[in-house]
Coordinates of C-alpha atoms in Angstrom, one line a residue:
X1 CA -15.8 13.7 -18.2
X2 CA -13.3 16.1 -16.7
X3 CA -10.8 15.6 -13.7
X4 CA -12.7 17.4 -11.1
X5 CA -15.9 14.9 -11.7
X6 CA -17.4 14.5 -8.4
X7 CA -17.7 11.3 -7.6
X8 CA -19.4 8.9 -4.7
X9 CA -16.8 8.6 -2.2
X10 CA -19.3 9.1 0.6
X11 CA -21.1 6.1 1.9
X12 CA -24.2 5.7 4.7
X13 CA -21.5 5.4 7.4
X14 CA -20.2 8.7 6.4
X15 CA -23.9 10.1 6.4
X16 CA -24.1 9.0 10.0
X17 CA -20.9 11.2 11.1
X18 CA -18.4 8.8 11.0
X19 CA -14.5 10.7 12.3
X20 CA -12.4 11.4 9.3
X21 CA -9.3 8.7 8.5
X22 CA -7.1 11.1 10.4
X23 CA -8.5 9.2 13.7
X24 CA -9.9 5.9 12.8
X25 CA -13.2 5.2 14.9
X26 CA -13.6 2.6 16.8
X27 CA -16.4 0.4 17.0
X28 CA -18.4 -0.3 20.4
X29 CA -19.2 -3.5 22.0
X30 CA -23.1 -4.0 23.7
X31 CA -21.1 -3.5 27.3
X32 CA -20.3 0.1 25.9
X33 CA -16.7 -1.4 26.0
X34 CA -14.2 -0.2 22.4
X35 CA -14.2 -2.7 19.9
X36 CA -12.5 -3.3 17.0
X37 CA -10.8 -0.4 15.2
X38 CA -12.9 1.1 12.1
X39 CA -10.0 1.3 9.7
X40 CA -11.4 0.4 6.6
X41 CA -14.7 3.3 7.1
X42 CA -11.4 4.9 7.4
X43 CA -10.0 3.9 4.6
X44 CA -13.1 4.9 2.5
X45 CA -13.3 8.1 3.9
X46 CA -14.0 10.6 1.1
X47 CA -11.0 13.0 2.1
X48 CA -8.4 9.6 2.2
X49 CA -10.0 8.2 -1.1
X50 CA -9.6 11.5 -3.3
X51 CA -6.0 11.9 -1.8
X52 CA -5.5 8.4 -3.2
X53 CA -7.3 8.5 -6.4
X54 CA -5.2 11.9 -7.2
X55 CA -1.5 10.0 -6.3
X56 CA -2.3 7.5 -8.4
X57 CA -3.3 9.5 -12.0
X58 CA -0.1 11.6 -11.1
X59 CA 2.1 8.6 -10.7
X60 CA 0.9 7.0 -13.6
X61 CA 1.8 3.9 -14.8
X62 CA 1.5 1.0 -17.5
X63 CA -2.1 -0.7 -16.8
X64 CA -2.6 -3.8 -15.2
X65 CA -4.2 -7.5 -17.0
X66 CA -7.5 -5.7 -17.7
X67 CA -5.5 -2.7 -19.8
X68 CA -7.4 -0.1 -18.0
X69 CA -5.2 3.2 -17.8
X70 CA -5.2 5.6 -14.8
X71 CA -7.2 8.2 -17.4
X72 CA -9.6 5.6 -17.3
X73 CA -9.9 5.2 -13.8
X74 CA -12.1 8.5 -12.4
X75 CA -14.6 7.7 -15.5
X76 CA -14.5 3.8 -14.2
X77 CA -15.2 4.9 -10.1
X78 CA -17.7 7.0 -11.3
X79 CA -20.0 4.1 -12.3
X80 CA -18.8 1.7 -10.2
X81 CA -17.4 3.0 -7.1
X82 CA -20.6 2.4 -4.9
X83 CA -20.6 -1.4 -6.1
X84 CA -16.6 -1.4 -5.2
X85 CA -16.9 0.5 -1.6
X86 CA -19.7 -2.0 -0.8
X87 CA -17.5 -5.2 -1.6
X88 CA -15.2 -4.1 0.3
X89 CA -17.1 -3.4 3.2
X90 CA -18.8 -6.5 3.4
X91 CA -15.5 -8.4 2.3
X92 CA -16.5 -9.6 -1.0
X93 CA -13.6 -7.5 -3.0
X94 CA -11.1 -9.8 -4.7
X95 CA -7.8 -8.3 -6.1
X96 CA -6.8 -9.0 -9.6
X97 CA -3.6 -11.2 -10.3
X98 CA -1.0 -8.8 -10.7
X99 CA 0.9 -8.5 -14.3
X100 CA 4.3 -9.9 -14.5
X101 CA 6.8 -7.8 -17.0
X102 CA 10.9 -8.3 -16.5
X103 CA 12.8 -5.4 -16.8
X104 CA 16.5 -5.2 -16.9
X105 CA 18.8 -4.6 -13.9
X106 CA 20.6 -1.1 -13.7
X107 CA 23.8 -3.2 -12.8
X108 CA 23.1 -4.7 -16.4
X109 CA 23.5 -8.4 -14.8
X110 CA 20.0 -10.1 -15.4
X111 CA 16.6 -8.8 -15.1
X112 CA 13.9 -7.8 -12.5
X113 CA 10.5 -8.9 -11.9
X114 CA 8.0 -6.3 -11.8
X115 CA 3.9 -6.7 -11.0
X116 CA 1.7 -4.0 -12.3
X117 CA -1.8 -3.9 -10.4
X118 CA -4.7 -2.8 -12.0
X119 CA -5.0 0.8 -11.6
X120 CA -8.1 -0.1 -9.2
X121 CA -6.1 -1.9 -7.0
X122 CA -3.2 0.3 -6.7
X123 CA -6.2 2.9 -5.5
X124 CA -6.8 0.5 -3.5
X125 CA -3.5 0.3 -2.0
X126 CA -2.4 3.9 -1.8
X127 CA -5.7 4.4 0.3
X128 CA -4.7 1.4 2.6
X129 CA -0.6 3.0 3.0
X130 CA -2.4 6.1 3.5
X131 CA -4.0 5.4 6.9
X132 CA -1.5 2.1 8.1
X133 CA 1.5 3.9 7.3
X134 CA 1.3 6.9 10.0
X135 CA 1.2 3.9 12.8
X136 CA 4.4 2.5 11.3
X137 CA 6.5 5.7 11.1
X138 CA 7.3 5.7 14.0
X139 CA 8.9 2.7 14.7
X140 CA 11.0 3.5 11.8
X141 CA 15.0 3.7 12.1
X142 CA 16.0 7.4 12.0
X143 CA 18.5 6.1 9.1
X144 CA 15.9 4.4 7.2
X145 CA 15.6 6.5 3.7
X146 CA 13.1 4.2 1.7
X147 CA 9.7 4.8 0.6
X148 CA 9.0 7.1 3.4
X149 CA 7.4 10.6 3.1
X150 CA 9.8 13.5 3.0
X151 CA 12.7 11.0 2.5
X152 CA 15.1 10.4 0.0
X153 CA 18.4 8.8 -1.5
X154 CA 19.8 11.9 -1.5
X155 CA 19.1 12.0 2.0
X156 CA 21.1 8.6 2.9
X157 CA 24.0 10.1 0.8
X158 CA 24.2 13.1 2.8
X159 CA 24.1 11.0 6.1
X160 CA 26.9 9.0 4.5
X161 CA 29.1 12.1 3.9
X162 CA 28.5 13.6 7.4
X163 CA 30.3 10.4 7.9
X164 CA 33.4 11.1 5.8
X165 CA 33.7 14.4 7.3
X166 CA 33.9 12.6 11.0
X167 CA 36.6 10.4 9.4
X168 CA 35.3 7.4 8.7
X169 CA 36.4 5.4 5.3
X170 CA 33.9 2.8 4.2
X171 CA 30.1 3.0 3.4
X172 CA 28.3 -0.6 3.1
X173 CA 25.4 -1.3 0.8
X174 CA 23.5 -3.8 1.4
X175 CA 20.5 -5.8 -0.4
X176 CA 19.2 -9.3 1.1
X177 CA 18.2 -10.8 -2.4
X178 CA 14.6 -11.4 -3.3
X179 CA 13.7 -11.1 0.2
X180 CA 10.2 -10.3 -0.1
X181 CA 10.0 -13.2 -3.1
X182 CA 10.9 -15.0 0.1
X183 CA 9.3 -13.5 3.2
X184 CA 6.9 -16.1 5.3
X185 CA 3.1 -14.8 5.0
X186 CA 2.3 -16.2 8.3
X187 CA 5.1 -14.1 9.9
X188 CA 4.5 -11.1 8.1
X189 CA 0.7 -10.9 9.0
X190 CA 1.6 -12.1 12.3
X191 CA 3.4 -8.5 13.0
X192 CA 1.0 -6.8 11.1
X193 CA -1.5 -8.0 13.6
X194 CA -0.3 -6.9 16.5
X195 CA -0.4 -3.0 15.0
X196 CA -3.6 -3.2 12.8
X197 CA -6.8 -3.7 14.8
X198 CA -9.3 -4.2 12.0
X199 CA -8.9 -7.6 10.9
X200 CA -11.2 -6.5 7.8
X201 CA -8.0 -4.6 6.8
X202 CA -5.9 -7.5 7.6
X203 CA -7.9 -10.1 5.4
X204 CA -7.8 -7.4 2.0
X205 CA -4.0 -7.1 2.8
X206 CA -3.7 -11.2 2.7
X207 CA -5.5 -11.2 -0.5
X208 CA -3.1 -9.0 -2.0
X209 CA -0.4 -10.9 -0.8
X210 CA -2.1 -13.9 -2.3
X211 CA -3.6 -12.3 -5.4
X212 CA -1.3 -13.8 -8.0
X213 CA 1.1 -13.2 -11.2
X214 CA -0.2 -13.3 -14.7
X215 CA 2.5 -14.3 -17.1
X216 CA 1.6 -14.9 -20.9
X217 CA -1.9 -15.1 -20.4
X218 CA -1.7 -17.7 -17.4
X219 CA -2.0 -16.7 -13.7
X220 CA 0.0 -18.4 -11.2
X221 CA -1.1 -18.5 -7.9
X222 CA 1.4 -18.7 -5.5
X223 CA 1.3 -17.7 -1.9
X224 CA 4.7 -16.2 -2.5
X225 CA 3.6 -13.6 -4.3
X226 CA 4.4 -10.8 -2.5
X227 CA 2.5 -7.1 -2.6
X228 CA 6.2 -5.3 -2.2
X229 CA 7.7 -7.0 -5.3
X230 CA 4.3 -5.2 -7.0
X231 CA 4.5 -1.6 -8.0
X232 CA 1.6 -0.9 -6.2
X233 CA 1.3 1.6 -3.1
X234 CA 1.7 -0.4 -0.1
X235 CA 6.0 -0.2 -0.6
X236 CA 5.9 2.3 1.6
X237 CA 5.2 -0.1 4.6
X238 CA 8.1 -2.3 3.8
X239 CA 10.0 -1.1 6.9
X240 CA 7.4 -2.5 8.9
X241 CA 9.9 -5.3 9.3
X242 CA 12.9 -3.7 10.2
X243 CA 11.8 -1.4 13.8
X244 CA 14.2 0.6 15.7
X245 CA 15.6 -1.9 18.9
X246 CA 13.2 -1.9 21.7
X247 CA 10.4 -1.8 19.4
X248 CA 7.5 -4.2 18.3

């Protein structure tokens, strides 16, 4: 099989004329009144899944606990993606416990945890940040330079030497430790809530949260796993947390 194999994105909801994920439909109640957003069809959206499906073979990766590589993974959807897209739909999907490798620190003091997702799940999760993350944006500090699109370190280095050249003498970098080892589930899905009106999508972003390390074979589930220690595709929305004052 080859890299431009067609494969099933398109579901009966699509067949129907469902809007494309750049304008998430919204469902309507018997009054004729709007009802809950339609993220997820969104989510699915052939156009949004493809997108998703070509970021992650680019970005590669070591496989997840079930060893299957991103070369794997078009062959894999191929035969399975209508089973997968119908799970989700009906809420049946489960996330696989993440894989738990320690790296060492750049500083050279100690190491790093890092969680590898299957490469199914970090589809999964680069289709999600696709269509969540365009709400977030814009809440976004202007001098916020993480894991946001057409952003960069070079781009906070630059901001700090506009800085120098106004006269200014110290630059501060700062890192709250572990903090999303740390962060408070109930709080984080809380704020999620009040932006994300699809609580479909907000159950499948819990089960991430919850889905688990696997460490020498054993999985340890922990509701402090956290979806932005993984490297998966959601750590572009971790500046959900930190909005611009005035906002959410």
């Amino acid at each position: 099989m080859t890299r431009q194999l067609e494969l099933p994105w398109k579901g009966p909801s699509e067949a129907r004329g469902v809007p494309r994920c750049d304008e998430p439909p919204t469902a309507v109640r018997d009054d004729g009144s709007p009802g809950e957003e339609l993220l997820l069809e969104a989510m699915l959206e052939r156009r949004n899944m493809e997108r998703a499906l070509r970021r992650v073979e680019k970005n590669r990766g070591s496989p997840g606990i079930d060893g299957m590589t991103t070369e794997d993974l078009r062959p894999y959807l191929h035969e399975h993606w209508k089973a997968i897209r119908a799970s989700l739909l009906d809420q049946t999907f489960r996330p696989q416990a993440v894989r738990l490798r320690e790296i060492p620190k750049s500083s050279g003091n100690g190491t790093r945890r890092l969680g590898i997702p299957t490469v199914l799940d970090r589809l999964i999760q680069q289709a999600l940040a696709q269509v969540l993350l365009p709400r977030f944006e814009r809440s976004f500090s202007a001098f916020s330079y993480a894991y946001r699109p057409g952003r960069s370190q070079h781009d906070a280095v630059r901001q700090a030497l506009s800085y120098v050249r106004e006269g200014r003498r110290l630059a501060v970098d700062i890192d709250l430790e572990s903090f999303f080892d740390r962060v408070n589930h109930d709080v984080l899905m809380g704020r999620l809530a009040k932006r994300i009106g699809d609580r479909r999508i907000l159950r499948l972003i819990r089960r991430y949260l919850e889905s688990g390390l696997m460490a020498n074979g054993v999985v340890t589930e922990s509701n402090r796993t956290s979806i932005y220690e993984m490297r998966g595709e959601l750590k572009a929305t971790q500046r959900l947390l930190s909005p611009e004052p005035g906002g959410d």
